[in-house]
C-alpha positions as MATLAB code, in Angstrom:
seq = 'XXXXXXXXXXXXXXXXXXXXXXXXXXXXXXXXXXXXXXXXXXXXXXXXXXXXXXXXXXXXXXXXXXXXXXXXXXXXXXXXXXXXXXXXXXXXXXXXXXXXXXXXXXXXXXXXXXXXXXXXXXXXXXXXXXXXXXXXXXXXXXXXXXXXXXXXXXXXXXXXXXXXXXXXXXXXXXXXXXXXXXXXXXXXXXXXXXXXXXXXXXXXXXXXXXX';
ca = [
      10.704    2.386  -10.064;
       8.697    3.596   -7.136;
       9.217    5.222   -4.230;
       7.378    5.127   -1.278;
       7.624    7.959    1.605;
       5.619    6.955    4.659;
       5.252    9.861    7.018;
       3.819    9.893   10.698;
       0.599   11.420   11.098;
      -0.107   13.328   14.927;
       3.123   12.110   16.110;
       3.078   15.334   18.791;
      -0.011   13.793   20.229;
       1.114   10.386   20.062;
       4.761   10.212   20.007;
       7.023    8.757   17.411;
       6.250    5.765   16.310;
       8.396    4.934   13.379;
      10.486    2.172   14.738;
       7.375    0.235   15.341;
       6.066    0.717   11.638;
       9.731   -0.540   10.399;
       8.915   -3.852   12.698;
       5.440   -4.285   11.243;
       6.585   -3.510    7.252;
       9.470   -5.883    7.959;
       6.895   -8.394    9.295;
       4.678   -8.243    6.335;
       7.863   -8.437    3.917;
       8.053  -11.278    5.703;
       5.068  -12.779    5.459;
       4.471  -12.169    1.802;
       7.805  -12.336    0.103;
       7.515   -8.941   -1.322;
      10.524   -7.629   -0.135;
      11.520   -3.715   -1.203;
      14.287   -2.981   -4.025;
      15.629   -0.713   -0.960;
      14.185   -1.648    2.717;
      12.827    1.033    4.299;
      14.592    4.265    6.753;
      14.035    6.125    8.587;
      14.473    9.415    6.452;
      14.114   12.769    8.690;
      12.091   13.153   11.732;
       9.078   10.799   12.039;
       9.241    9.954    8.061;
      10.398    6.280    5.875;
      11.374    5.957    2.591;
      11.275    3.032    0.927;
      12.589    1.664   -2.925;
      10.723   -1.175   -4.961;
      10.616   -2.374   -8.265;
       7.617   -4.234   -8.122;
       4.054   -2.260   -8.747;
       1.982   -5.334   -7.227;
       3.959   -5.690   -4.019;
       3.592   -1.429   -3.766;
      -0.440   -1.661   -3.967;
      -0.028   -4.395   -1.159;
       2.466   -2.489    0.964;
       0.758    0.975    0.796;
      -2.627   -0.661    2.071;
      -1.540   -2.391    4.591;
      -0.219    0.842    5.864;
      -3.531    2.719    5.917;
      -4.718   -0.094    7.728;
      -2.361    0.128   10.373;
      -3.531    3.755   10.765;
      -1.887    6.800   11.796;
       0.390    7.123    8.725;
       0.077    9.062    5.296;
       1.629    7.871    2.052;
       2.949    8.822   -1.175;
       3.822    6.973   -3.891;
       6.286    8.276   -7.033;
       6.440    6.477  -10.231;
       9.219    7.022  -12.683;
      13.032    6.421  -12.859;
      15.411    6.844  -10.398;
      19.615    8.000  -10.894;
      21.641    5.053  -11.298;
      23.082    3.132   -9.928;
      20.667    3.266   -6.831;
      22.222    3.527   -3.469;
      22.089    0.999   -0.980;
      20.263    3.370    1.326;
      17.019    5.224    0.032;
      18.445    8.259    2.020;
      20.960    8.829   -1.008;
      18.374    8.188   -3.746;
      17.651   10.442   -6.121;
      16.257   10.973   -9.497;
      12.115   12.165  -10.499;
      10.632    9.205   -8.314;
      12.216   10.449   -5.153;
      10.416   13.869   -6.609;
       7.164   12.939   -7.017;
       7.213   10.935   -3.993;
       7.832   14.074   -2.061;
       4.800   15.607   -3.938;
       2.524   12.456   -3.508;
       3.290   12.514    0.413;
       2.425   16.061    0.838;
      -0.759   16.141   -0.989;
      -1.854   13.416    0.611;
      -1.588   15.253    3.633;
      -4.842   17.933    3.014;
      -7.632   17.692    5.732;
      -9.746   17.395    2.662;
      -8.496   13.700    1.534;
     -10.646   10.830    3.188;
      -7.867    8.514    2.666;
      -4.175    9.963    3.373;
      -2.685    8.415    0.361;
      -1.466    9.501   -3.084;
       0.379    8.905   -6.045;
       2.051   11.088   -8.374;
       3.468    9.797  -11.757;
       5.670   11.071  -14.495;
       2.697    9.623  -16.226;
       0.399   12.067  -14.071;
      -2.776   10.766  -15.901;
      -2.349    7.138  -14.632;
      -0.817    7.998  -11.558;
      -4.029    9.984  -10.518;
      -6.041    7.583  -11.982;
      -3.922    4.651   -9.645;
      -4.666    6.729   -6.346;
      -8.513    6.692   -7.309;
      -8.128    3.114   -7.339;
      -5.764    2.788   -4.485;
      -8.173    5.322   -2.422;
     -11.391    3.386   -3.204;
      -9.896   -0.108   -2.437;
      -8.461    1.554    1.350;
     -11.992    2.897    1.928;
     -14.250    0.119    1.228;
     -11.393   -1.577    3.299;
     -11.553    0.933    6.467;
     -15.208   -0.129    6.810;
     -15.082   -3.673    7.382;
     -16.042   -5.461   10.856;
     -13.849   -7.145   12.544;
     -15.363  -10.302   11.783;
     -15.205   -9.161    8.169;
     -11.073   -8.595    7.925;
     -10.958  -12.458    9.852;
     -12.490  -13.729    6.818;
     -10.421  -11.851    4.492;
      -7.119  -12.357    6.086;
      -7.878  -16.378    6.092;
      -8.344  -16.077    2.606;
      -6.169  -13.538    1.468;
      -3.217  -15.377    3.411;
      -4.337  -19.032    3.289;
      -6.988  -19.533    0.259;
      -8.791  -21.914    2.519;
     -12.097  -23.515    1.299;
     -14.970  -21.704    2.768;
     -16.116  -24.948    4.409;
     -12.830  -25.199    6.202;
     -12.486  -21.816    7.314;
     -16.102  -22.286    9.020;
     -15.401  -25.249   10.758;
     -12.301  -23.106   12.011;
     -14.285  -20.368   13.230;
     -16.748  -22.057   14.218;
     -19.843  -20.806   11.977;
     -21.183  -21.842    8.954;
     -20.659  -21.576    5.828;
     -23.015  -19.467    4.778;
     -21.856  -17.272    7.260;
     -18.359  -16.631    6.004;
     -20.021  -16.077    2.216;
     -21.695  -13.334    4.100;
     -19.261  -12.093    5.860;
     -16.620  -11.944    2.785;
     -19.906  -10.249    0.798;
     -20.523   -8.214    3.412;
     -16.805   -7.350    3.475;
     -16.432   -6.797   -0.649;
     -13.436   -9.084   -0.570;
     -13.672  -10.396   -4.024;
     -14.392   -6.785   -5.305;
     -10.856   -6.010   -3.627;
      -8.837   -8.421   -5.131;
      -9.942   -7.897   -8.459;
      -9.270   -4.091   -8.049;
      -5.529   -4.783   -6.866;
      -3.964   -5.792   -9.763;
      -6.147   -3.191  -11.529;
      -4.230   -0.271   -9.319;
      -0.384   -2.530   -9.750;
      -1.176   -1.893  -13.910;
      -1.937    2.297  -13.305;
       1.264    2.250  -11.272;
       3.412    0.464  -13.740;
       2.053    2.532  -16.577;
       2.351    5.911  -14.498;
       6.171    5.486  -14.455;
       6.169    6.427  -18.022;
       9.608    5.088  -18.650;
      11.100    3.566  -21.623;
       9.609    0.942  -24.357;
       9.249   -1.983  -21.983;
       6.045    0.208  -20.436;
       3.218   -2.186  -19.543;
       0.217   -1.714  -22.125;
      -2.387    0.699  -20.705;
      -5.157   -0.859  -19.129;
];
């Protein structure tokens, strides 16, 4: 399982804003099917929790937080206490544990990216925030122009022709711009970091083989 605690970065400066990140994670649940084991709550003060099963739809989730900006998060990998609540508030078990850890040690002034993962696995779950961290920062310096192209294609799978004639440029232009914006370098690293996450659970004989 993994658990994922979101927590509000600056939120005396800016004021809390955790009712608007539920809105946008239950907009992109909706808009890519991934929905959490347990939907996200608000846990204590400016901080969500969420549950999921799925190590692909966490890699997706977690980066399209750090896009949003303003948030840090921590991923746990490992089992949870059965049965699992219907609220993540109740949870318990080493995920909710290392999630805790992940979150605040993701919080030093030293980290680039405000993410991290802690395993029971701890060698792959390290080795999943390297990924995880490299994939956000190539990410965090894209144009504008650059995530248009890589929405269209990450959403839509378009041909390149028809996303020109869309935007009104060539075609040559949106190779460049999805180049330019290591889109193809992404996508191949995603599943990459949804294989260190399954493997840093650690759990059981049905673990994934190690990449």
């Amino acid at each position: 399982m993994f658990v994922l605690t979101i927590d509000q970065r600056g939120s005396r400066r800016h004021g809390d804003r955790v009712e608007h990140l539920l809105d946008a994670l239950a907009a992109h649940h909706d808009r890519t099917g991934e929905a959490p084991l347990r939907g996200f709550e608000r846990t204590v003060g400016d901080e969500v929790q969420g549950v999921y099963d799925d190590a692909g739809a966490v890699v997706d989730v977690a980066l399209h937080v750090l896009r949003l900006g303003g948030w840090t998060v921590g991923i746990g990998a490992g089992p949870v206490d059965e049965p699992l609540p219907d609220s993540p508030r109740a949870g318990s078990g080493p995920a909710f544990v290392l999630a805790r850890a992940a979150v605040e040690a993701a919080k030093s002034r030293s980290r680039t990216v405000p993410l991290a993962v802690r395993g029971r696995d701890d060698g792959a779950g390290r080795d999943a925030e390297a990924v995880l961290v490299l994939v956000a920062a190539v990410a965090a310096r894209r144009s504008d122009a650059g995530w248009a192209v890589a929405d269209a294609m990450s959403v839509e799978a378009p041909r390149q022709e028809e996303l020109a004639a869309r935007l009104g440029v060539t075609q040559q232009a949106v190779s460049q711009r999805l180049r330019a914006a290591l889109w193809a370098e992404e996508r191949a690293a995603r599943p990459a970091a949804a294989r260190l996450l399954a493997w840093a659970q650690g759990v059981g004989e049905d673990r994934p083989a190690r990449p």
